[in-house]
Amino acid sequence: MAVPLLTKKIVKKRFKKFKRPQSDRKICVKPNWRRPKGIDSRVRRKFKGCILMPNIGYGSDKKTRHYLPNGFKKFVVHNVAELELLMMHNRTYCAEIAHNISTKKRKHIVERAAQLDIVVTNKLARLRSQEDDKYLLTDCKVVFQEEPGGQRVLIFDQGNRISQVCYEHVAEQGNELYELVAHLPDKANNYLTPALSVLEKNT
């Protein structure tokens, strides 16, 4: 793993954002900073008790500006070609995969980053959840059962986790009412994903 070149301590002078005057009173005034220019503005005249205005003194040190807590600067990549730009700068910049990149491309980018010894901040994003869903779909067993009273029960058996989908036919209206009942021993809500996907295929 690449070691950052930065050795100086990163000091952030201010974390709060400067808000536009009266943005907390009027909905039409957005909180994005705009300098007040009114001749009677208390903020522009820097009266005591008013909100602060941006000043050059709030700026961070130039040597540590834009650095992440891990000691690298962030560089957003969309493909492997953009990742290779960091080949000679892997101790200054770290890569961050853009949010609109597919799982297939993400795998190629992460593999290439490991070869080039480039740090990727979000290398586990989207890969872990989709792999879990694929694992659950393969292990899901579907069993149909008929119950007294005209109900047809579709049971999704996933080892120690069972989720049931009940079908009830109403003869008078000629409609089918679907009711999803899930029994999950733990808090893993992602086990509902295969149950809902199979339900959509069968309806």
Short mmCIF file of N, CA and C in Angstrom, two decimals, residues 136 139-142 154-165 181-192 194-195:
data_model
loop_
_atom_site.label_atom_id
_atom_site.label_comp_id
_atom_site.label_asym_id
_atom_site.label_seq_id
_atom_site.Cartn_x
_atom_site.Cartn_y
_atom_site.Cartn_z
N LEU A 136 -27.49 -14.75 -1.94
CA LEU A 136 -28.78 -15.08 -1.35
C LEU A 136 -29.73 -15.67 -2.39
N ASP A 139 -29.03 -19.35 -2.96
CA ASP A 139 -29.36 -20.22 -1.83
C ASP A 139 -30.85 -20.24 -1.50
N CYS A 140 -31.65 -19.47 -2.23
CA CYS A 140 -33.08 -19.37 -1.91
C CYS A 140 -33.83 -20.56 -2.52
N LYS A 141 -34.62 -21.27 -1.70
CA LYS A 141 -35.44 -22.39 -2.15
C LYS A 141 -36.91 -21.97 -2.11
N VAL A 142 -37.62 -22.22 -3.20
CA VAL A 142 -39.02 -21.82 -3.32
C VAL A 142 -39.90 -23.05 -3.19
N LEU A 154 -46.42 -19.14 -0.70
CA LEU A 154 -45.13 -19.30 -1.37
C LEU A 154 -44.04 -19.04 -0.33
N ILE A 155 -43.26 -20.07 0.00
CA ILE A 155 -42.26 -19.98 1.07
C ILE A 155 -40.87 -19.89 0.46
N PHE A 156 -40.12 -18.91 0.90
CA PHE A 156 -38.72 -18.74 0.51
C PHE A 156 -37.85 -19.22 1.67
N ASP A 157 -37.22 -20.35 1.50
CA ASP A 157 -36.42 -20.94 2.56
C ASP A 157 -34.94 -20.63 2.30
N GLN A 158 -34.32 -19.92 3.23
CA GLN A 158 -32.91 -19.56 3.11
C GLN A 158 -32.15 -20.04 4.34
N GLY A 159 -32.17 -21.32 4.57
CA GLY A 159 -31.49 -21.87 5.74
C GLY A 159 -32.28 -21.57 6.99
N ASN A 160 -31.70 -20.75 7.87
CA ASN A 160 -32.40 -20.39 9.11
C ASN A 160 -33.27 -19.15 8.94
N ARG A 161 -33.41 -18.64 7.73
CA ARG A 161 -34.24 -17.46 7.47
C ARG A 161 -35.36 -17.85 6.52
N ILE A 162 -36.58 -17.56 6.88
CA ILE A 162 -37.74 -17.91 6.06
C ILE A 162 -38.58 -16.66 5.84
N SER A 163 -38.92 -16.40 4.60
CA SER A 163 -39.84 -15.31 4.28
C SER A 163 -40.99 -15.90 3.48
N GLN A 164 -42.23 -15.55 3.82
CA GLN A 164 -43.42 -16.13 3.21
C GLN A 164 -44.18 -15.06 2.43
N VAL A 165 -44.75 -15.49 1.30
CA VAL A 165 -45.63 -14.63 0.52
C VAL A 165 -46.96 -15.35 0.38
N VAL A 181 -45.26 -11.55 4.13
CA VAL A 181 -44.95 -11.73 5.55
C VAL A 181 -43.53 -12.26 5.62
N ALA A 182 -42.65 -11.53 6.27
CA ALA A 182 -41.24 -11.92 6.34
C ALA A 182 -40.86 -12.23 7.77
N HIS A 183 -40.24 -13.38 7.98
CA HIS A 183 -39.74 -13.77 9.29
C HIS A 183 -38.21 -13.80 9.21
N LEU A 184 -37.58 -12.82 9.79
CA LEU A 184 -36.13 -12.72 9.75
C LEU A 184 -35.57 -12.75 11.16
N PRO A 185 -34.74 -13.72 11.51
CA PRO A 185 -34.20 -13.79 12.87
C PRO A 185 -33.30 -12.63 13.23
N ASP A 186 -32.60 -12.04 12.23
CA ASP A 186 -31.70 -10.94 12.55
C ASP A 186 -32.15 -9.69 11.80
N LYS A 187 -31.33 -8.65 11.84
CA LYS A 187 -31.69 -7.37 11.25
C LYS A 187 -31.23 -7.23 9.80
N ALA A 188 -30.87 -8.32 9.14
CA ALA A 188 -30.39 -8.25 7.76
C ALA A 188 -31.56 -8.05 6.82
N ASN A 189 -31.92 -6.82 6.54
CA ASN A 189 -33.08 -6.53 5.69
C ASN A 189 -32.83 -6.88 4.23
N ASN A 190 -31.56 -7.09 3.84
CA ASN A 190 -31.31 -7.41 2.44
C ASN A 190 -31.81 -8.80 2.07
N TYR A 191 -32.24 -9.60 3.03
CA TYR A 191 -32.81 -10.91 2.71
C TYR A 191 -34.20 -10.79 2.12
N LEU A 192 -34.80 -9.60 2.17
CA LEU A 192 -36.09 -9.40 1.51
C LEU A 192 -35.94 -9.27 0.00
N PRO A 194 -34.35 -11.12 -2.47
CA PRO A 194 -34.72 -12.27 -3.32
C PRO A 194 -36.20 -12.62 -3.23
N ALA A 195 -36.81 -12.42 -2.07
CA ALA A 195 -38.24 -12.72 -1.94
C ALA A 195 -39.07 -11.82 -2.82
#
